[in-house]
PDB file of N, CA, C and O in Angstrom:
ATOM      1  N   PHE A   1      21.878  45.477 -48.719  1.00  0.00           N
ATOM      2  CA  PHE A   1      22.286  45.113 -47.387  1.00  0.00           C
ATOM      3  C   PHE A   1      22.242  46.335 -46.486  1.00  0.00           C
ATOM      4  O   PHE A   1      22.713  47.392 -46.857  1.00  0.00           O
ATOM      5  N   LYS A   2      21.722  46.150 -45.315  1.00  0.00           N
ATOM      6  CA  LYS A   2      21.673  47.245 -44.362  1.00  0.00           C
ATOM      7  C   LYS A   2      22.937  47.232 -43.517  1.00  0.00           C
ATOM      8  O   LYS A   2      23.431  46.191 -43.125  1.00  0.00           O
ATOM      9  N   LEU A   3      23.417  48.406 -43.228  1.00  0.00           N
ATOM     10  CA  LEU A   3      24.559  48.545 -42.350  1.00  0.00           C
ATOM     11  C   LEU A   3      24.072  49.010 -40.993  1.00  0.00           C
ATOM     12  O   LEU A   3      23.191  49.858 -40.893  1.00  0.00           O
ATOM     13  N   PHE A   4      24.655  48.463 -39.976  1.00  0.00           N
ATOM     14  CA  PHE A   4      24.306  48.881 -38.631  1.00  0.00           C
ATOM     15  C   PHE A   4      25.227  50.013 -38.229  1.00  0.00           C
ATOM     16  O   PHE A   4      26.430  49.968 -38.464  1.00  0.00           O
ATOM     17  N   HIS A   5      24.655  51.018 -37.612  1.00  0.00           N
ATOM     18  CA  HIS A   5      25.464  52.146 -37.167  1.00  0.00           C
ATOM     19  C   HIS A   5      26.259  51.786 -35.923  1.00  0.00           C
ATOM     20  O   HIS A   5      27.340  52.284 -35.703  1.00  0.00           O
ATOM     21  N   CYS A   6      25.711  50.933 -35.121  1.00  0.00           N
ATOM     22  CA  CYS A   6      26.357  50.547 -33.878  1.00  0.00           C
ATOM     23  C   CYS A   6      27.020  49.191 -34.062  1.00  0.00           C
ATOM     24  O   CYS A   6      26.374  48.228 -34.441  1.00  0.00           O
ATOM     25  N   LEU A   7      28.315  49.119 -33.774  1.00  0.00           N
ATOM     26  CA  LEU A   7      29.034  47.863 -33.931  1.00  0.00           C
ATOM     27  C   LEU A   7      29.113  47.080 -32.625  1.00  0.00           C
ATOM     28  O   LEU A   7      29.718  46.033 -32.571  1.00  0.00           O
ATOM     29  N   LYS A   8      28.516  47.582 -31.577  1.00  0.00           N
ATOM     30  CA  LYS A   8      28.542  46.899 -30.289  1.00  0.00           C
ATOM     31  C   LYS A   8      27.291  46.047 -30.159  1.00  0.00           C
ATOM     32  O   LYS A   8      26.214  46.530 -29.876  1.00  0.00           O
ATOM     33  N   PHE A   9      27.441  44.769 -30.399  1.00  0.00           N
ATOM     34  CA  PHE A   9      26.322  43.847 -30.301  1.00  0.00           C
ATOM     35  C   PHE A   9      26.243  43.279 -28.895  1.00  0.00           C
ATOM     36  O   PHE A   9      27.261  43.058 -28.249  1.00  0.00           O
ATOM     37  N   GLN A  10      25.059  43.029 -28.458  1.00  0.00           N
ATOM     38  CA  GLN A  10      24.830  42.399 -27.165  1.00  0.00           C
ATOM     39  C   GLN A  10      24.378  40.967 -27.408  1.00  0.00           C
ATOM     40  O   GLN A  10      23.687  40.694 -28.379  1.00  0.00           O
ATOM     41  N   PRO A  11      24.733  40.064 -26.505  1.00  0.00           N
ATOM     42  CA  PRO A  11      24.325  38.674 -26.707  1.00  0.00           C
ATOM     43  C   PRO A  11      22.815  38.511 -26.602  1.00  0.00           C
ATOM     44  O   PRO A  11      22.191  38.996 -25.672  1.00  0.00           O
ATOM     45  N   LYS A  12      22.247  37.837 -27.567  1.00  0.00           N
ATOM     46  CA  LYS A  12      20.813  37.588 -27.580  1.00  0.00           C
ATOM     47  C   LYS A  12      20.503  36.138 -27.255  1.00  0.00           C
ATOM     48  O   LYS A  12      19.373  35.800 -26.965  1.00  0.00           O
ATOM     49  N   LYS A  13      21.490  35.306 -27.304  1.00  0.00           N
ATOM     50  CA  LYS A  13      21.320  33.878 -27.053  1.00  0.00           C
ATOM     51  C   LYS A  13      22.176  33.473 -25.860  1.00  0.00           C
ATOM     52  O   LYS A  13      23.194  34.091 -25.568  1.00  0.00           O
ATOM     53  N   GLU A  14      21.783  32.382 -25.210  1.00  0.00           N
ATOM     54  CA  GLU A  14      22.530  31.915 -24.042  1.00  0.00           C
ATOM     55  C   GLU A  14      23.905  31.389 -24.410  1.00  0.00           C
ATOM     56  O   GLU A  14      24.837  31.458 -23.615  1.00  0.00           O
ATOM     57  N   TRP A  15      24.062  30.872 -25.599  1.00  0.00           N
ATOM     58  CA  TRP A  15      25.328  30.283 -26.006  1.00  0.00           C
ATOM     59  C   TRP A  15      26.339  31.313 -26.480  1.00  0.00           C
ATOM     60  O   TRP A  15      27.503  31.002 -26.701  1.00  0.00           O
ATOM     61  N   MET A  16      25.929  32.559 -26.618  1.00  0.00           N
ATOM     62  CA  MET A  16      26.827  33.605 -27.100  1.00  0.00           C
ATOM     63  C   MET A  16      27.834  33.961 -26.004  1.00  0.00           C
ATOM     64  O   MET A  16      27.464  34.213 -24.874  1.00  0.00           O
ATOM     65  N   ASN A  17      29.112  33.977 -26.344  1.00  0.00           N
ATOM     66  CA  ASN A  17      30.132  34.336 -25.364  1.00  0.00           C
ATOM     67  C   ASN A  17      30.938  35.536 -25.847  1.00  0.00           C
ATOM     68  O   ASN A  17      30.690  36.084 -26.925  1.00  0.00           O
ATOM     69  N   SER A  18      31.913  35.941 -25.070  1.00  0.00           N
ATOM     70  CA  SER A  18      32.671  37.152 -25.393  1.00  0.00           C
ATOM     71  C   SER A  18      33.509  36.984 -26.658  1.00  0.00           C
ATOM     72  O   SER A  18      33.681  37.935 -27.422  1.00  0.00           O
ATOM     73  N   ASP A  19      34.032  35.787 -26.896  1.00  0.00           N
ATOM     74  CA  ASP A  19      34.814  35.555 -28.119  1.00  0.00           C
ATOM     75  C   ASP A  19      33.951  35.725 -29.369  1.00  0.00           C
ATOM     76  O   ASP A  19      34.373  36.338 -30.354  1.00  0.00           O
ATOM     77  N   LEU A  20      32.752  35.186 -29.310  1.00  0.00           N
ATOM     78  CA  LEU A  20      31.845  35.323 -30.459  1.00  0.00           C
ATOM     79  C   LEU A  20      31.427  36.776 -30.667  1.00  0.00           C
ATOM     80  O   LEU A  20      31.332  37.237 -31.804  1.00  0.00           O
ATOM     81  N   LEU A  21      31.183  37.485 -29.585  1.00  0.00           N
ATOM     82  CA  LEU A  21      30.834  38.903 -29.721  1.00  0.00           C
ATOM     83  C   LEU A  21      31.968  39.697 -30.357  1.00  0.00           C
ATOM     84  O   LEU A  21      31.731  40.553 -31.213  1.00  0.00           O
ATOM     85  N   ARG A  22      33.181  39.399 -29.942  1.00  0.00           N
ATOM     86  CA  ARG A  22      34.336  40.083 -30.515  1.00  0.00           C
ATOM     87  C   ARG A  22      34.444  39.784 -32.006  1.00  0.00           C
ATOM     88  O   ARG A  22      34.675  40.678 -32.822  1.00  0.00           O
ATOM     89  N   MET A  23      34.221  38.524 -32.357  1.00  0.00           N
ATOM     90  CA  MET A  23      34.289  38.144 -33.771  1.00  0.00           C
ATOM     91  C   MET A  23      33.166  38.783 -34.586  1.00  0.00           C
ATOM     92  O   MET A  23      33.370  39.152 -35.741  1.00  0.00           O
ATOM     93  N   VAL A  24      32.001  38.927 -34.001  1.00  0.00           N
ATOM     94  CA  VAL A  24      30.890  39.595 -34.695  1.00  0.00           C
ATOM     95  C   VAL A  24      31.263  41.036 -34.986  1.00  0.00           C
ATOM     96  O   VAL A  24      31.015  41.552 -36.090  1.00  0.00           O
ATOM     97  N   ASN A  25      31.849  41.702 -34.006  1.00  0.00           N
ATOM     98  CA  ASN A  25      32.247  43.093 -34.209  1.00  0.00           C
ATOM     99  C   ASN A  25      33.309  43.224 -35.294  1.00  0.00           C
ATOM    100  O   ASN A  25      33.240  44.111 -36.151  1.00  0.00           O
ATOM    101  N   ILE A  26      34.275  42.329 -35.287  1.00  0.00           N
ATOM    102  CA  ILE A  26      35.324  42.353 -36.316  1.00  0.00           C
ATOM    103  C   ILE A  26      34.727  42.062 -37.685  1.00  0.00           C
ATOM    104  O   ILE A  26      35.044  42.735 -38.673  1.00  0.00           O
ATOM    105  N   LYS A  27      33.856  41.067 -37.738  1.00  0.00           N
ATOM    106  CA  LYS A  27      33.228  40.693 -39.007  1.00  0.00           C
ATOM    107  C   LYS A  27      32.408  41.854 -39.573  1.00  0.00           C
ATOM    108  O   LYS A  27      32.471  42.158 -40.765  1.00  0.00           O
ATOM    109  N   SER A  28      31.682  42.541 -38.720  1.00  0.00           N
ATOM    110  CA  SER A  28      30.867  43.674 -39.168  1.00  0.00           C
ATOM    111  C   SER A  28      31.738  44.820 -39.680  1.00  0.00           C
ATOM    112  O   SER A  28      31.426  45.449 -40.688  1.00  0.00           O
ATOM    113  N   LYS A  29      32.816  45.043 -38.983  1.00  0.00           N
ATOM    114  CA  LYS A  29      33.733  46.104 -39.409  1.00  0.00           C
ATOM    115  C   LYS A  29      34.347  45.782 -40.772  1.00  0.00           C
ATOM    116  O   LYS A  29      34.434  46.646 -41.654  1.00  0.00           O
ATOM    117  N   LEU A  30      34.760  44.534 -40.952  1.00  0.00           N
ATOM    118  CA  LEU A  30      35.336  44.135 -42.238  1.00  0.00           C
ATOM    119  C   LEU A  30      34.294  44.174 -43.353  1.00  0.00           C
ATOM    120  O   LEU A  30      34.621  44.522 -44.498  1.00  0.00           O
ATOM    121  N   TYR A  31      33.068  43.837 -43.024  1.00  0.00           N
ATOM    122  CA  TYR A  31      32.006  43.893 -44.020  1.00  0.00           C
ATOM    123  C   TYR A  31      31.767  45.335 -44.475  1.00  0.00           C
ATOM    124  O   TYR A  31      31.628  45.610 -45.669  1.00  0.00           O
ATOM    125  N   ARG A  32      31.732  46.239 -43.536  1.00  0.00           N
ATOM    126  CA  ARG A  32      31.560  47.653 -43.886  1.00  0.00           C
ATOM    127  C   ARG A  32      32.713  48.145 -44.740  1.00  0.00           C
ATOM    128  O   ARG A  32      32.521  48.877 -45.716  1.00  0.00           O
ATOM    129  N   THR A  33      33.921  47.740 -44.382  1.00  0.00           N
ATOM    130  CA  THR A  33      35.100  48.123 -45.166  1.00  0.00           C
ATOM    131  C   THR A  33      35.000  47.573 -46.584  1.00  0.00           C
ATOM    132  O   THR A  33      35.306  48.278 -47.552  1.00  0.00           O
ATOM    133  N   PHE A  34      34.569  46.328 -46.690  1.00  0.00           N
ATOM    134  CA  PHE A  34      34.435  45.712 -47.998  1.00  0.00           C
ATOM    135  C   PHE A  34      33.376  46.420 -48.843  1.00  0.00           C
ATOM    136  O   PHE A  34      33.562  46.622 -50.048  1.00  0.00           O
ATOM    137  N   LEU A  35      32.269  46.821 -48.246  1.00  0.00           N
ATOM    138  CA  LEU A  35      31.228  47.515 -49.007  1.00  0.00           C
ATOM    139  C   LEU A  35      31.673  48.899 -49.462  1.00  0.00           C
ATOM    140  O   LEU A  35      31.344  49.333 -50.563  1.00  0.00           O
ATOM    141  N   LYS A  36      32.436  49.569 -48.633  1.00  0.00           N
ATOM    142  CA  LYS A  36      32.917  50.904 -48.998  1.00  0.00           C
ATOM    143  C   LYS A  36      34.024  50.848 -50.041  1.00  0.00           C
ATOM    144  O   LYS A  36      34.135  51.727 -50.890  1.00  0.00           O
ATOM    145  N   ASN A  37      34.842  49.798 -49.931  1.00  0.00           N
ATOM    146  CA  ASN A  37      35.980  49.667 -50.840  1.00  0.00           C
ATOM    147  C   ASN A  37      36.098  48.204 -51.272  1.00  0.00           C
ATOM    148  O   ASN A  37      36.864  47.444 -50.699  1.00  0.00           O
ATOM    149  N   PRO A  38      35.345  47.791 -52.276  1.00  0.00           N
ATOM    150  CA  PRO A  38      35.297  46.373 -52.649  1.00  0.00           C
ATOM    151  C   PRO A  38      36.523  45.892 -53.437  1.00  0.00           C
ATOM    152  O   PRO A  38      36.491  45.749 -54.648  1.00  0.00           O
ATOM    153  N   THR A  39      37.597  45.663 -52.732  1.00  0.00           N
ATOM    154  CA  THR A  39      38.794  45.109 -53.358  1.00  0.00           C
ATOM    155  C   THR A  39      38.877  43.620 -53.035  1.00  0.00           C
ATOM    156  O   THR A  39      38.188  43.118 -52.147  1.00  0.00           O
ATOM    157  N   SER A  40      39.728  42.932 -53.746  1.00  0.00           N
ATOM    158  CA  SER A  40      39.872  41.495 -53.501  1.00  0.00           C
ATOM    159  C   SER A  40      40.476  41.230 -52.121  1.00  0.00           C
ATOM    160  O   SER A  40      40.139  40.242 -51.470  1.00  0.00           O
ATOM    161  N   LYS A  41      41.351  42.105 -51.664  1.00  0.00           N
ATOM    162  CA  LYS A  41      41.954  41.953 -50.336  1.00  0.00           C
ATOM    163  C   LYS A  41      40.890  42.075 -49.244  1.00  0.00           C
ATOM    164  O   LYS A  41      40.845  41.261 -48.318  1.00  0.00           O
ATOM    165  N   ASN A  42      40.043  43.088 -49.356  1.00  0.00           N
ATOM    166  CA  ASN A  42      38.986  43.276 -48.365  1.00  0.00           C
ATOM    167  C   ASN A  42      37.995  42.117 -48.372  1.00  0.00           C
ATOM    168  O   ASN A  42      37.528  41.675 -47.325  1.00  0.00           O
ATOM    169  N   LYS A  43      37.698  41.639 -49.552  1.00  0.00           N
ATOM    170  CA  LYS A  43      36.780  40.507 -49.658  1.00  0.00           C
ATOM    171  C   LYS A  43      37.384  39.264 -49.013  1.00  0.00           C
ATOM    172  O   LYS A  43      36.707  38.546 -48.273  1.00  0.00           O
ATOM    173  N   LYS A  44      38.651  39.017 -49.277  1.00  0.00           N
ATOM    174  CA  LYS A  44      39.321  37.847 -48.726  1.00  0.00           C
ATOM    175  C   LYS A  44      39.360  37.909 -47.200  1.00  0.00           C
ATOM    176  O   LYS A  44      39.074  36.917 -46.523  1.00  0.00           O
ATOM    177  N   GLU A  45      39.696  39.070 -46.643  1.00  0.00           N
ATOM    178  CA  GLU A  45      39.726  39.226 -45.184  1.00  0.00           C
ATOM    179  C   GLU A  45      38.347  38.980 -44.581  1.00  0.00           C
ATOM    180  O   GLU A  45      38.218  38.275 -43.575  1.00  0.00           O
ATOM    181  N   PHE A  46      37.332  39.565 -45.194  1.00  0.00           N
ATOM    182  CA  PHE A  46      35.978  39.393 -44.684  1.00  0.00           C
ATOM    183  C   PHE A  46      35.551  37.929 -44.734  1.00  0.00           C
ATOM    184  O   PHE A  46      35.012  37.396 -43.754  1.00  0.00           O
ATOM    185  N   LEU A  47      35.799  37.253 -45.848  1.00  0.00           N
ATOM    186  CA  LEU A  47      35.382  35.862 -45.984  1.00  0.00           C
ATOM    187  C   LEU A  47      36.129  34.943 -45.021  1.00  0.00           C
ATOM    188  O   LEU A  47      35.549  33.985 -44.500  1.00  0.00           O
ATOM    189  N   GLU A  48      37.397  35.231 -44.771  1.00  0.00           N
ATOM    190  CA  GLU A  48      38.155  34.414 -43.821  1.00  0.00           C
ATOM    191  C   GLU A  48      37.590  34.549 -42.408  1.00  0.00           C
ATOM    192  O   GLU A  48      37.388  33.551 -41.712  1.00  0.00           O
ATOM    193  N   ILE A  49      37.325  35.768 -41.991  1.00  0.00           N
ATOM    194  CA  ILE A  49      36.766  35.996 -40.658  1.00  0.00           C
ATOM    195  C   ILE A  49      35.366  35.411 -40.558  1.00  0.00           C
ATOM    196  O   ILE A  49      35.000  34.815 -39.542  1.00  0.00           O
ATOM    197  N   ARG A  50      34.585  35.545 -41.602  1.00  0.00           N
ATOM    198  CA  ARG A  50      33.237  34.990 -41.587  1.00  0.00           C
ATOM    199  C   ARG A  50      33.275  33.467 -41.445  1.00  0.00           C
ATOM    200  O   ARG A  50      32.505  32.885 -40.682  1.00  0.00           O
ATOM    201  N   HIS A  51      34.196  32.845 -42.151  1.00  0.00           N
ATOM    202  CA  HIS A  51      34.331  31.396 -42.075  1.00  0.00           C
ATOM    203  C   HIS A  51      34.760  30.966 -40.664  1.00  0.00           C
ATOM    204  O   HIS A  51      34.208  30.016 -40.095  1.00  0.00           O
ATOM    205  N   GLU A  52      35.734  31.651 -40.098  1.00  0.00           N
ATOM    206  CA  GLU A  52      36.175  31.348 -38.737  1.00  0.00           C
ATOM    207  C   GLU A  52      35.028  31.533 -37.748  1.00  0.00           C
ATOM    208  O   GLU A  52      34.846  30.713 -36.838  1.00  0.00           O
ATOM    209  N   PHE A  53      34.283  32.607 -37.919  1.00  0.00           N
ATOM    210  CA  PHE A  53      33.162  32.877 -37.020  1.00  0.00           C
ATOM    211  C   PHE A  53      32.116  31.765 -37.093  1.00  0.00           C
ATOM    212  O   PHE A  53      31.624  31.299 -36.064  1.00  0.00           O
ATOM    213  N   GLN A  54      31.789  31.335 -38.284  1.00  0.00           N
ATOM    214  CA  GLN A  54      30.783  30.283 -38.442  1.00  0.00           C
ATOM    215  C   GLN A  54      31.235  28.975 -37.796  1.00  0.00           C
ATOM    216  O   GLN A  54      30.456  28.303 -37.113  1.00  0.00           O
ATOM    217  N   LYS A  55      32.491  28.622 -37.988  1.00  0.00           N
ATOM    218  CA  LYS A  55      33.001  27.395 -37.370  1.00  0.00           C
ATOM    219  C   LYS A  55      32.940  27.493 -35.849  1.00  0.00           C
ATOM    220  O   LYS A  55      32.496  26.565 -35.169  1.00  0.00           O
ATOM    221  N   LYS A  56      33.386  28.612 -35.320  1.00  0.00           N
ATOM    222  CA  LYS A  56      33.382  28.789 -33.869  1.00  0.00           C
ATOM    223  C   LYS A  56      31.959  28.841 -33.324  1.00  0.00           C
ATOM    224  O   LYS A  56      31.675  28.282 -32.264  1.00  0.00           O
ATOM    225  N   LYS A  57      31.066  29.480 -34.043  1.00  0.00           N
ATOM    226  CA  LYS A  57      29.675  29.580 -33.604  1.00  0.00           C
ATOM    227  C   LYS A  57      29.032  28.199 -33.527  1.00  0.00           C
ATOM    228  O   LYS A  57      28.406  27.862 -32.517  1.00  0.00           O
ATOM    229  N   TYR A  58      29.204  27.391 -34.550  1.00  0.00           N
ATOM    230  CA  TYR A  58      28.598  26.064 -34.557  1.00  0.00           C
ATOM    231  C   TYR A  58      29.183  25.168 -33.467  1.00  0.00           C
ATOM    232  O   TYR A  58      28.464  24.412 -32.827  1.00  0.00           O
ATOM    233  N   SER A  59      30.473  25.268 -33.237  1.00  0.00           N
ATOM    234  CA  SER A  59      31.070  24.455 -32.177  1.00  0.00           C
ATOM    235  C   SER A  59      30.591  24.922 -30.795  1.00  0.00           C
ATOM    236  O   SER A  59      30.332  24.092 -29.916  1.00  0.00           O
ATOM    237  N   THR A  60      30.441  26.233 -30.612  1.00  0.00           N
ATOM    238  CA  THR A  60      29.946  26.758 -29.342  1.00  0.00           C
ATOM    239  C   THR A  60      28.511  26.336 -29.097  1.00  0.00           C
ATOM    240  O   THR A  60      28.156  25.946 -27.973  1.00  0.00           O
ATOM    241  N   ILE A  61      27.678  26.386 -30.111  1.00  0.00           N
ATOM    242  CA  ILE A  61      26.287  25.952 -29.981  1.00  0.00           C
ATOM    243  C   ILE A  61      26.226  24.475 -29.631  1.00  0.00           C
ATOM    244  O   ILE A  61      25.471  24.063 -28.742  1.00  0.00           O
ATOM    245  N   LYS A  62      27.029  23.688 -30.297  1.00  0.00           N
ATOM    246  CA  LYS A  62      27.050  22.254 -30.034  1.00  0.00           C
ATOM    247  C   LYS A  62      27.472  21.962 -28.593  1.00  0.00           C
ATOM    248  O   LYS A  62      26.858  21.145 -27.902  1.00  0.00           O
ATOM    249  N   GLN A  63      28.499  22.642 -28.121  1.00  0.00           N
ATOM    250  CA  GLN A  63      28.953  22.460 -26.741  1.00  0.00           C
ATOM    251  C   GLN A  63      27.887  22.904 -25.747  1.00  0.00           C
ATOM    252  O   GLN A  63      27.645  22.227 -24.742  1.00  0.00           O
ATOM    253  N   TYR A  64      27.260  24.026 -26.028  1.00  0.00           N
ATOM    254  CA  TYR A  64      26.228  24.541 -25.125  1.00  0.00           C
ATOM    255  C   TYR A  64      25.082  23.536 -24.975  1.00  0.00           C
ATOM    256  O   TYR A  64      24.669  23.222 -23.848  1.00  0.00           O
ATOM    257  N   PHE A  65      24.587  23.031 -26.081  1.00  0.00           N
ATOM    258  CA  PHE A  65      23.458  22.116 -25.999  1.00  0.00           C
ATOM    259  C   PHE A  65      23.851  20.751 -25.437  1.00  0.00           C
ATOM    260  O   PHE A  65      23.057  20.111 -24.745  1.00  0.00           O
ATOM    261  N   SER A  66      25.054  20.305 -25.694  1.00  0.00           N
ATOM    262  CA  SER A  66      25.474  19.037 -25.101  1.00  0.00           C
ATOM    263  C   SER A  66      25.564  19.176 -23.579  1.00  0.00           C
ATOM    264  O   SER A  66      25.156  18.266 -22.845  1.00  0.00           O
ATOM    265  N   ARG A  67      26.091  20.319 -23.096  1.00  0.00           N
ATOM    266  CA  ARG A  67      26.122  20.545 -21.651  1.00  0.00           C
ATOM    267  C   ARG A  67      24.717  20.658 -21.084  1.00  0.00           C
ATOM    268  O   ARG A  67      24.409  20.087 -20.038  1.00  0.00           O
ATOM    269  N   THR A  68      23.853  21.383 -21.765  1.00  0.00           N
ATOM    270  CA  THR A  68      22.486  21.570 -21.290  1.00  0.00           C
ATOM    271  C   THR A  68      21.746  20.240 -21.216  1.00  0.00           C
ATOM    272  O   THR A  68      21.081  19.948 -20.213  1.00  0.00           O
ATOM    273  N   PHE A  69      21.874  19.428 -22.224  1.00  0.00           N
ATOM    274  CA  PHE A  69      21.175  18.145 -22.242  1.00  0.00           C
ATOM    275  C   PHE A  69      21.783  17.157 -21.256  1.00  0.00           C
ATOM    276  O   PHE A  69      21.072  16.323 -20.700  1.00  0.00           O
ATOM    277  N   SER A  70      23.073  17.229 -21.038  1.00  0.00           N
ATOM    278  CA  SER A  70      23.668  16.316 -20.062  1.00  0.00           C
ATOM    279  C   SER A  70      23.240  16.669 -18.635  1.00  0.00           C
ATOM    280  O   SER A  70      23.055  15.780 -17.805  1.00  0.00           O
ATOM    281  N   VAL A  71      23.071  17.954 -18.350  1.00  0.00           N
ATOM    282  CA  VAL A  71      22.596  18.371 -17.029  1.00  0.00           C
ATOM    283  C   VAL A  71      21.147  17.943 -16.832  1.00  0.00           C
ATOM    284  O   VAL A  71      20.763  17.500 -15.749  1.00  0.00           O
ATOM    285  N   CYS A  72      20.339  18.043 -17.866  1.00  0.00           N
ATOM    286  CA  CYS A  72      18.916  17.723 -17.785  1.00  0.00           C
ATOM    287  C   CYS A  72      18.626  16.277 -18.194  1.00  0.00           C
ATOM    288  O   CYS A  72      17.483  15.936 -18.489  1.00  0.00           O
ATOM    289  N   LYS A  73      19.606  15.454 -18.204  1.00  0.00           N
ATOM    290  CA  LYS A  73      19.454  14.087 -18.696  1.00  0.00           C
ATOM    291  C   LYS A  73      18.459  13.266 -17.872  1.00  0.00           C
ATOM    292  O   LYS A  73      17.644  12.532 -18.416  1.00  0.00           O
ATOM    293  N   SER A  74      18.522  13.435 -16.570  1.00  0.00           N
ATOM    294  CA  SER A  74      17.643  12.635 -15.708  1.00  0.00           C
ATOM    295  C   SER A  74      16.208  13.167 -15.659  1.00  0.00           C
ATOM    296  O   SER A  74      15.276  12.399 -15.461  1.00  0.00           O
ATOM    297  N   ASN A  75      16.045  14.464 -15.834  1.00  0.00           N
ATOM    298  CA  ASN A  75      14.711  15.049 -15.761  1.00  0.00           C
ATOM    299  C   ASN A  75      14.416  15.783 -17.066  1.00  0.00           C
ATOM    300  O   ASN A  75      14.929  16.870 -17.305  1.00  0.00           O
ATOM    301  N   ARG A  76      13.565  15.236 -17.892  1.00  0.00           N
ATOM    302  CA  ARG A  76      13.267  15.799 -19.210  1.00  0.00           C
ATOM    303  C   ARG A  76      12.464  17.109 -19.122  1.00  0.00           C
ATOM    304  O   ARG A  76      12.441  17.886 -20.057  1.00  0.00           O
ATOM    305  N   ARG A  77      11.830  17.361 -18.018  1.00  0.00           N
ATOM    306  CA  ARG A  77      11.021  18.585 -17.890  1.00  0.00           C
ATOM    307  C   ARG A  77      11.862  19.832 -17.705  1.00  0.00           C
ATOM    308  O   ARG A  77      11.386  20.938 -17.925  1.00  0.00           O
ATOM    309  N   LYS A  78      13.104  19.681 -17.342  1.00  0.00           N
ATOM    310  CA  LYS A  78      13.989  20.838 -17.171  1.00  0.00           C
ATOM    311  C   LYS A  78      14.380  21.460 -18.493  1.00  0.00           C
ATOM    312  O   LYS A  78      14.778  22.604 -18.552  1.00  0.00           O
ATOM    313  N   ILE A  79      14.290  20.719 -19.553  1.00  0.00           N
ATOM    314  CA  ILE A  79      14.676  21.211 -20.865  1.00  0.00           C
ATOM    315  C   ILE A  79      13.684  22.239 -21.275  1.00  0.00           C
ATOM    316  O   ILE A  79      13.803  23.306 -21.521  1.00  0.00           O
TER     317      ILE A  79
END
């Protein structure tokens, strides 16, 4: 696994918001901690944050696309 030296991620997708960016930074930090010191506590913290991040990410994506499609509902070429 490669580690990133910079923990400040920039949004690459339109659906990415500040909460998700914050969670990505926390998740990356916990992952680095877990790799440096692989204890059960570090693993548990990392997996919990990763699970929360995935749930929030999928719900944000779903909301983003539902809003996008509802706005473009009348004109399919806008999509």
